[in-house]
Structures are given as structure tokens and as C-alpha cells.
Amino acid sequence: MTMLKLFGIVFFCGLFSPSQEILSGLSCAVSPGAMQNVLSDAILRNGLLQQHLQGLVLPNIMGEGGLLNSPTSITGLHLSKLRLPKLSVVLLSGIGVQMTITAKLELSGNCLVGLLSELINMVVDVNITANIKCTNFESGSVQVIIEDCLCIVGAIKIKLLSGLLSLSVNEIVLNHLTATLPSLLCPVMHIVVNHVNIQLLGTLNAVIPVGTAGMIHYKLASLPFTSGLFLAMDLDGVVKQVGGKIIPHESSPSALPPLLDKLLVLGLRQSFLNAVLSLLIQVPPQTFTCTPEVFSGASHLQEAITTLIPAGCSTCHGTNPLSITLTLSGNPLILLEENKATMELSVLIQLFVKRLDGLIFNILMLKSDLHLNAHMSIAGGRLVLGMSLGSTAHGLLPSLVQISNLKPHCSSLLVETLLPLVNGALRMGIPLPKVLGIPLIGADIQI
């Protein structure tokens, strides 16, 4: 399983309603361990928890003493160091994420036992468990909260400068910290989670340029979903052309498939992909002379056209070379089925002769529907698509000739000249958000 370098924090909750329509879509998933790395980086390795615990000052500890013990007071007790912090994550079905932090708190203060005043150091084992969920989905954003927080105080080791420590001091400290630490540490956890939540919302509400063609404003389509095995986030986005014109698409939530060996599942629906492809595939009309340099089957196409031109059409005949214009008709349409993706693309093929006097004589106009096989991969944080020809269907627009024997030549023409242009436009890929700071390295794709 691929281990990812991550930062940020993830929260999930909620369930998709069974009545919601399941739309075709694409999901990519990253391996388990990602969530733990996300939280560990954001809370522990970045020093966020240490920073907010640094100013923690505990109430004074006062002991009355007894027949054989002197009165005890411990003042100025504060955190001097956070030692050996570890973080673990458990997914809670329908709730969200349960995060547990275990650590040793190194505390320092002043201790007065009877008339003897000295420094006191102690190491306290703590276990903090917080159930974290998201709620209040609205316009692509969610609110993240801690639903429950439990703090358990474990073993305590106390050291006085003099080395003299009575059992009464140990008992007084244990009772006091057991009673006071949970009420101090859980509010700190709320602060830390709220801070990390800013990072979370920033990655889920990302504006990413798509080359020079426009941009995508990513957002959530619905509340994230969690089971006991995986977290799923249904992504959506506003697709804009340069100048601000929005390319519309269907934005209803879709259900994502369970991937049992993956922790995080991200989904993109078919309608969203179509909007982005309309932005990416901007191929202007291509006009060229029908020569072998441009198209290997040019001579065969020229011969086929010559045999089909009516004998009485003197304007059609001559030594002028055949010219071709290829024009995309309408927007590309990607179709997603289980484990299969295809793209439909319509092209107008204009065959004409340009005479010496500059006049253009149209020989025929074809409408070709291409059915392309789409191959998908993730590279450099982008969804990269490559197209290969599946099949073509040619229809004749009003003209002088029939095209029964032109079809194979026209198909070759499209494969050799247009398909490389389409793949060139797609080569930059669809930029994906770095959700929760997780780079999509070694991610799997499922259609």
C-alpha cells in the first residue's frame, strides 16, 4: 500500500439518502494510513498541540497534611514539554472520525512541603479521545465540530529536587490532576480542531486554473459519508471559461462505491467531467490541403472523390488539389459505465476545391460521429485522459456525391489529423484539488 506524505485534517459524517439518484461518476481512492498522517502532521509534527498546551497553567494544588505529614502546596504548575505524542484514527460509521492522542505531559512548578520549598517536575500520561464530525452542509461547505471528548489521566511520575517525596504528595497530585486535567485539555482540543478545520475548508473550496482556458472552483456536492471502513467525499465544481462564463452541468449528489482496501474515496460525476472537457477541448477548425504529408491516405481519398464527381460537373474537375476542413460540432460528451469510459465527438468534414480565381467549390460535407475509448490515469495531481478510436459513423449532408467507399478514408483522416489534436488538448489533464492536503500519489481509479 502506498504511504502518502500528508497534512491537514479530515472530518466525515452523514449518510446519502437512499432516494437520491445515483449518477454515473468517477472515483479515485488513496490507501489507508492517510488520515493518521494528515492529523499527525497538522496537530503533532507541526507543533500545533504543543503550541496551544504551552500556555496551559494548572490550578494550585493544596494538601492539608495529616498527623504525620506537613501541609503541601504546589504552585505555578505548567507544561514544559509534550513528550512522545502519538495519534490514531478510527472511523465511526455514520458519525465521523474518532481521534485519539496519547502523550506524556512534562509539568514543572514550585512545591512547598512544610517549610521546604523546591522545584517539582512530573510526567503525566494522558489519553485524549475526541469524536469529530461535520454538519450543517450548505453551498459546498460544512461545519466541523467535536461531538464528544474524553480525557483519561494515567500514570504519574513525580520528582523533587531534593529527591524526598512522600506518598501523600503523590496521592494529592494524582487526585488533583485526575479531576482537573480533562476540563483543561478538552477545550484545547476544540481550539486545535477549529484551527485545523481552516486548512480543511481551504482544500475543499479550491479555485484551480485550467491552463489558459479557464478555471474550476471545486466544492463539496453533499455532506461527506463515512462507514467503518472508508470515507467518501462527493466533489463538484463551478467550471468557468476565461471571461467568467460558466459552463453549466448537473450538480445533484451521487453515491460513491465502497472501496474496502482504501480509506479516502473522492468522486467526480459524469456531468462535471463533461463541463471540464468542454473547457479543455478547444480545437479550432483545421483546414489543410489533402497531401501525403498531412494524411497518409490522401491519394486514396482524392481518387475516391474523383471517381464520385459527376462527369458533367466541369467546375469540379481540374488540377487544383482537394482541401479539407475539420470542425468540431457541439461539445464532447463523456459516457461512464462500470469500468468503462467513452467519449462521443461530432466532427464536420468539408471537402472542397479552391480554384485559381479564389472561388471555393464544395464537393461534399460529412458529419462524423466519433466514439472514442477513454483511458484515465492520475499524474501530477491531475486526471489525465487519452483517447483512442473505437468506432465512427458518417452521415452525408446535402452534396453531389455518395460516400459509401469514402468512409474508411474519412475514418483514417480523423485518426491521423484530428485525434492527435484532441489528445494534445487533453494532455494537460484535469487539475484535481489537493483535498485535505493529500497528494494523489498511487491513487486508484474506479468508474
Short mmCIF file of N, CA and C in Angstrom, two decimals, residues 225-321:
data_model
loop_
_atom_site.label_atom_id
_atom_site.label_comp_id
_atom_site.label_asym_id
_atom_site.label_seq_id
_atom_site.Cartn_x
_atom_site.Cartn_y
_atom_site.Cartn_z
N PHE A 225 -19.46 11.22 3.55
CA PHE A 225 -20.05 9.97 4.04
C PHE A 225 -18.97 9.13 4.68
N THR A 226 -19.29 8.49 5.78
CA THR A 226 -18.33 7.61 6.44
C THR A 226 -18.98 6.28 6.78
N SER A 227 -18.22 5.22 6.57
CA SER A 227 -18.58 3.91 7.09
C SER A 227 -17.49 3.54 8.08
N GLY A 228 -17.51 2.34 8.58
CA GLY A 228 -16.44 1.93 9.47
C GLY A 228 -15.17 1.58 8.74
N LEU A 229 -15.20 1.66 7.39
CA LEU A 229 -14.05 1.24 6.59
C LEU A 229 -13.48 2.33 5.71
N PHE A 230 -14.30 3.27 5.29
CA PHE A 230 -13.79 4.28 4.35
C PHE A 230 -14.56 5.58 4.52
N LEU A 231 -13.94 6.64 4.01
CA LEU A 231 -14.54 7.96 3.96
C LEU A 231 -14.75 8.35 2.50
N ALA A 232 -15.88 8.93 2.21
CA ALA A 232 -16.19 9.28 0.82
C ALA A 232 -16.60 10.74 0.73
N MET A 233 -16.05 11.43 -0.26
CA MET A 233 -16.38 12.83 -0.49
C MET A 233 -16.77 13.02 -1.94
N ASP A 234 -17.98 13.50 -2.13
CA ASP A 234 -18.53 13.72 -3.46
C ASP A 234 -18.21 15.16 -3.87
N LEU A 235 -17.32 15.29 -4.85
CA LEU A 235 -16.86 16.62 -5.25
C LEU A 235 -17.67 17.17 -6.41
N ASP A 236 -17.79 18.46 -6.43
CA ASP A 236 -18.45 19.17 -7.52
C ASP A 236 -17.62 20.41 -7.78
N GLY A 237 -18.02 21.20 -8.74
CA GLY A 237 -17.28 22.41 -9.01
C GLY A 237 -17.98 23.29 -10.02
N VAL A 238 -17.63 24.57 -9.98
CA VAL A 238 -18.10 25.52 -10.98
C VAL A 238 -17.01 25.64 -12.03
N VAL A 239 -17.37 25.39 -13.29
CA VAL A 239 -16.42 25.44 -14.39
C VAL A 239 -16.64 26.74 -15.15
N LYS A 240 -15.59 27.56 -15.23
CA LYS A 240 -15.71 28.86 -15.87
C LYS A 240 -14.70 29.00 -17.00
N GLN A 241 -15.15 29.59 -18.10
CA GLN A 241 -14.26 29.94 -19.18
C GLN A 241 -13.55 31.26 -18.86
N VAL A 242 -12.49 31.54 -19.60
CA VAL A 242 -11.85 32.85 -19.46
C VAL A 242 -12.89 33.93 -19.78
N GLY A 243 -12.99 34.90 -18.91
CA GLY A 243 -14.02 35.92 -19.06
C GLY A 243 -15.17 35.74 -18.09
N GLY A 244 -15.21 34.55 -17.44
CA GLY A 244 -16.19 34.35 -16.38
C GLY A 244 -17.45 33.61 -16.77
N LYS A 245 -17.59 33.20 -18.04
CA LYS A 245 -18.79 32.48 -18.45
C LYS A 245 -18.78 31.08 -17.85
N ILE A 246 -19.89 30.72 -17.20
CA ILE A 246 -19.99 29.42 -16.55
C ILE A 246 -20.50 28.37 -17.54
N ILE A 247 -19.85 27.20 -17.54
CA ILE A 247 -20.32 26.07 -18.33
C ILE A 247 -21.24 25.25 -17.43
N PRO A 248 -22.53 25.21 -17.70
CA PRO A 248 -23.47 24.56 -16.78
C PRO A 248 -23.34 23.04 -16.82
N HIS A 249 -23.70 22.40 -15.70
CA HIS A 249 -23.76 20.95 -15.64
C HIS A 249 -24.66 20.53 -14.48
N GLU A 250 -25.09 19.28 -14.50
CA GLU A 250 -25.95 18.74 -13.45
C GLU A 250 -25.16 18.61 -12.16
N SER A 251 -25.72 19.09 -11.05
CA SER A 251 -24.98 19.12 -9.79
C SER A 251 -25.63 18.30 -8.68
N SER A 252 -26.50 17.36 -9.01
CA SER A 252 -27.12 16.54 -7.97
C SER A 252 -26.09 15.62 -7.35
N PRO A 253 -26.20 15.35 -6.03
CA PRO A 253 -25.25 14.45 -5.37
C PRO A 253 -25.31 13.05 -5.97
N SER A 254 -24.20 12.34 -5.90
CA SER A 254 -24.14 10.96 -6.39
C SER A 254 -23.55 10.06 -5.32
N ALA A 255 -23.93 8.80 -5.36
CA ALA A 255 -23.41 7.83 -4.39
C ALA A 255 -22.06 7.30 -4.88
N LEU A 256 -21.13 7.10 -3.96
CA LEU A 256 -19.80 6.63 -4.31
C LEU A 256 -19.66 5.16 -3.92
N PRO A 257 -18.87 4.40 -4.67
CA PRO A 257 -18.75 2.97 -4.38
C PRO A 257 -17.85 2.72 -3.17
N PRO A 258 -18.13 1.68 -2.41
CA PRO A 258 -17.23 1.32 -1.30
C PRO A 258 -15.99 0.64 -1.84
N LEU A 259 -14.84 1.13 -1.44
CA LEU A 259 -13.57 0.51 -1.79
C LEU A 259 -12.93 0.05 -0.49
N LEU A 260 -13.00 -1.24 -0.21
CA LEU A 260 -12.71 -1.74 1.12
C LEU A 260 -11.24 -1.62 1.50
N ASP A 261 -10.34 -1.61 0.52
CA ASP A 261 -8.92 -1.53 0.85
C ASP A 261 -8.40 -0.11 0.78
N LYS A 262 -9.29 0.87 0.68
CA LYS A 262 -8.90 2.27 0.61
C LYS A 262 -9.60 3.06 1.70
N LEU A 263 -8.96 4.12 2.16
CA LEU A 263 -9.53 4.89 3.25
C LEU A 263 -10.31 6.09 2.76
N LEU A 264 -9.78 6.78 1.77
CA LEU A 264 -10.39 8.02 1.29
C LEU A 264 -10.86 7.85 -0.14
N VAL A 265 -12.13 8.12 -0.41
CA VAL A 265 -12.70 7.99 -1.74
C VAL A 265 -13.21 9.36 -2.19
N LEU A 266 -12.74 9.82 -3.33
CA LEU A 266 -13.17 11.09 -3.91
C LEU A 266 -13.94 10.80 -5.19
N GLY A 267 -15.05 11.47 -5.39
CA GLY A 267 -15.89 11.20 -6.56
C GLY A 267 -16.12 12.43 -7.41
N LEU A 268 -16.14 12.22 -8.73
CA LEU A 268 -16.49 13.26 -9.70
C LEU A 268 -17.57 12.69 -10.60
N ARG A 269 -18.64 13.43 -10.80
CA ARG A 269 -19.73 12.91 -11.61
C ARG A 269 -19.50 13.17 -13.10
N GLN A 270 -20.22 12.41 -13.90
CA GLN A 270 -20.09 12.47 -15.35
C GLN A 270 -20.38 13.86 -15.89
N SER A 271 -21.42 14.51 -15.38
CA SER A 271 -21.80 15.83 -15.90
C SER A 271 -20.71 16.86 -15.63
N PHE A 272 -20.05 16.76 -14.49
CA PHE A 272 -18.96 17.68 -14.18
C PHE A 272 -17.79 17.46 -15.15
N LEU A 273 -17.45 16.19 -15.39
CA LEU A 273 -16.36 15.91 -16.32
C LEU A 273 -16.66 16.45 -17.72
N ASN A 274 -17.92 16.35 -18.14
CA ASN A 274 -18.29 16.87 -19.45
C ASN A 274 -18.08 18.38 -19.54
N ALA A 275 -18.42 19.08 -18.44
CA ALA A 275 -18.22 20.53 -18.43
C ALA A 275 -16.74 20.87 -18.55
N VAL A 276 -15.89 20.12 -17.86
CA VAL A 276 -14.46 20.40 -17.91
C VAL A 276 -13.89 20.05 -19.28
N LEU A 277 -14.37 18.95 -19.87
CA LEU A 277 -13.89 18.58 -21.21
C LEU A 277 -14.27 19.63 -22.25
N SER A 278 -15.44 20.24 -22.07
CA SER A 278 -15.83 21.34 -22.98
C SER A 278 -14.85 22.50 -22.88
N LEU A 279 -14.29 22.67 -21.68
CA LEU A 279 -13.31 23.73 -21.47
C LEU A 279 -11.96 23.35 -22.07
N LEU A 280 -11.58 22.08 -21.93
CA LEU A 280 -10.26 21.64 -22.37
C LEU A 280 -10.17 21.49 -23.89
N ILE A 281 -11.18 20.86 -24.46
CA ILE A 281 -11.10 20.54 -25.90
C ILE A 281 -11.59 21.74 -26.71
N GLN A 282 -10.70 22.65 -26.95
CA GLN A 282 -10.98 23.84 -27.75
C GLN A 282 -10.10 23.77 -29.00
N VAL A 283 -10.52 22.95 -29.96
CA VAL A 283 -9.75 22.76 -31.19
C VAL A 283 -10.39 23.61 -32.29
N PRO A 284 -9.72 24.64 -32.77
CA PRO A 284 -10.30 25.48 -33.83
C PRO A 284 -10.41 24.69 -35.13
N PRO A 285 -11.22 25.15 -36.07
CA PRO A 285 -11.32 24.46 -37.37
C PRO A 285 -9.94 24.31 -38.01
N GLN A 286 -9.72 23.12 -38.57
CA GLN A 286 -8.44 22.80 -39.19
C GLN A 286 -8.64 22.67 -40.70
N THR A 287 -7.93 23.49 -41.47
CA THR A 287 -8.02 23.45 -42.93
C THR A 287 -6.64 23.15 -43.49
N PHE A 288 -6.57 22.18 -44.40
CA PHE A 288 -5.29 21.82 -44.99
C PHE A 288 -5.54 21.18 -46.35
N THR A 289 -4.48 21.14 -47.12
CA THR A 289 -4.53 20.52 -48.43
C THR A 289 -4.35 19.02 -48.28
N CYS A 290 -5.09 18.28 -49.06
CA CYS A 290 -5.06 16.82 -48.95
C CYS A 290 -3.80 16.29 -49.62
N THR A 291 -2.71 16.24 -48.84
CA THR A 291 -1.44 15.76 -49.35
C THR A 291 -0.92 14.66 -48.43
N PRO A 292 -0.03 13.80 -48.94
CA PRO A 292 0.51 12.72 -48.10
C PRO A 292 1.22 13.23 -46.85
N GLU A 293 1.77 14.46 -46.92
CA GLU A 293 2.45 14.99 -45.74
C GLU A 293 1.47 15.19 -44.58
N VAL A 294 0.23 15.50 -44.92
CA VAL A 294 -0.78 15.75 -43.90
C VAL A 294 -1.50 14.47 -43.52
N PHE A 295 -1.77 13.65 -44.51
CA PHE A 295 -2.64 12.49 -44.31
C PHE A 295 -2.17 11.38 -45.24
N SER A 296 -1.76 10.24 -44.67
CA SER A 296 -1.16 9.17 -45.47
C SER A 296 -2.12 8.62 -46.51
N GLY A 297 -3.42 8.68 -46.24
CA GLY A 297 -4.40 8.17 -47.21
C GLY A 297 -4.93 9.22 -48.15
N ALA A 298 -4.20 10.33 -48.28
CA ALA A 298 -4.70 11.45 -49.09
C ALA A 298 -4.94 11.05 -50.54
N SER A 299 -4.00 10.30 -51.13
CA SER A 299 -4.15 9.94 -52.54
C SER A 299 -5.36 9.05 -52.76
N HIS A 300 -5.60 8.13 -51.80
CA HIS A 300 -6.76 7.25 -51.94
C HIS A 300 -8.06 8.04 -51.81
N LEU A 301 -8.08 9.00 -50.90
CA LEU A 301 -9.27 9.82 -50.75
C LEU A 301 -9.49 10.67 -51.99
N GLN A 302 -8.40 11.23 -52.54
CA GLN A 302 -8.51 12.06 -53.74
C GLN A 302 -9.05 11.23 -54.91
N GLU A 303 -8.55 10.01 -55.04
CA GLU A 303 -9.00 9.15 -56.13
C GLU A 303 -10.48 8.79 -55.96
N ALA A 304 -10.87 8.48 -54.69
CA ALA A 304 -12.26 8.11 -54.45
C ALA A 304 -13.18 9.28 -54.74
N ILE A 305 -12.77 10.47 -54.37
CA ILE A 305 -13.59 11.66 -54.63
C ILE A 305 -13.70 11.89 -56.14
N THR A 306 -12.57 11.72 -56.86
CA THR A 306 -12.56 11.97 -58.31
C THR A 306 -13.54 11.04 -59.03
N THR A 307 -13.58 9.78 -58.61
CA THR A 307 -14.46 8.82 -59.27
C THR A 307 -15.93 9.09 -58.97
N LEU A 308 -16.20 9.83 -57.88
CA LEU A 308 -17.57 10.08 -57.50
C LEU A 308 -18.12 11.39 -58.04
N ILE A 309 -17.24 12.26 -58.53
CA ILE A 309 -17.71 13.55 -59.05
C ILE A 309 -18.44 13.33 -60.37
N PRO A 310 -19.62 13.85 -60.49
CA PRO A 310 -20.37 13.67 -61.74
C PRO A 310 -19.58 14.18 -62.94
N ALA A 311 -19.67 13.43 -64.03
CA ALA A 311 -18.88 13.78 -65.24
C ALA A 311 -19.26 15.14 -65.79
N GLY A 312 -20.52 15.53 -65.63
CA GLY A 312 -20.96 16.80 -66.20
C GLY A 312 -20.58 18.01 -65.39
N CYS A 313 -19.94 17.81 -64.27
CA CYS A 313 -19.59 18.94 -63.38
C CYS A 313 -18.20 19.43 -63.75
N SER A 314 -18.14 20.33 -64.74
CA SER A 314 -16.83 20.82 -65.19
C SER A 314 -16.11 21.62 -64.11
N THR A 315 -16.86 22.28 -63.23
CA THR A 315 -16.25 23.09 -62.18
C THR A 315 -15.52 22.21 -61.17
N CYS A 316 -16.03 20.95 -61.02
CA CYS A 316 -15.46 20.08 -60.00
C CYS A 316 -14.10 19.53 -60.42
N HIS A 317 -13.90 19.39 -61.74
CA HIS A 317 -12.69 18.74 -62.23
C HIS A 317 -11.58 19.77 -62.45
N GLY A 318 -10.39 19.29 -62.45
CA GLY A 318 -9.27 20.18 -62.69
C GLY A 318 -8.05 19.70 -61.93
N THR A 319 -7.03 20.50 -62.00
CA THR A 319 -5.77 20.11 -61.36
C THR A 319 -5.63 20.65 -59.95
N ASN A 320 -6.59 21.43 -59.50
CA ASN A 320 -6.49 22.00 -58.16
C ASN A 320 -6.59 20.90 -57.11
N PRO A 321 -5.74 20.94 -56.08
CA PRO A 321 -5.78 19.88 -55.05
C PRO A 321 -7.04 19.99 -54.20
#
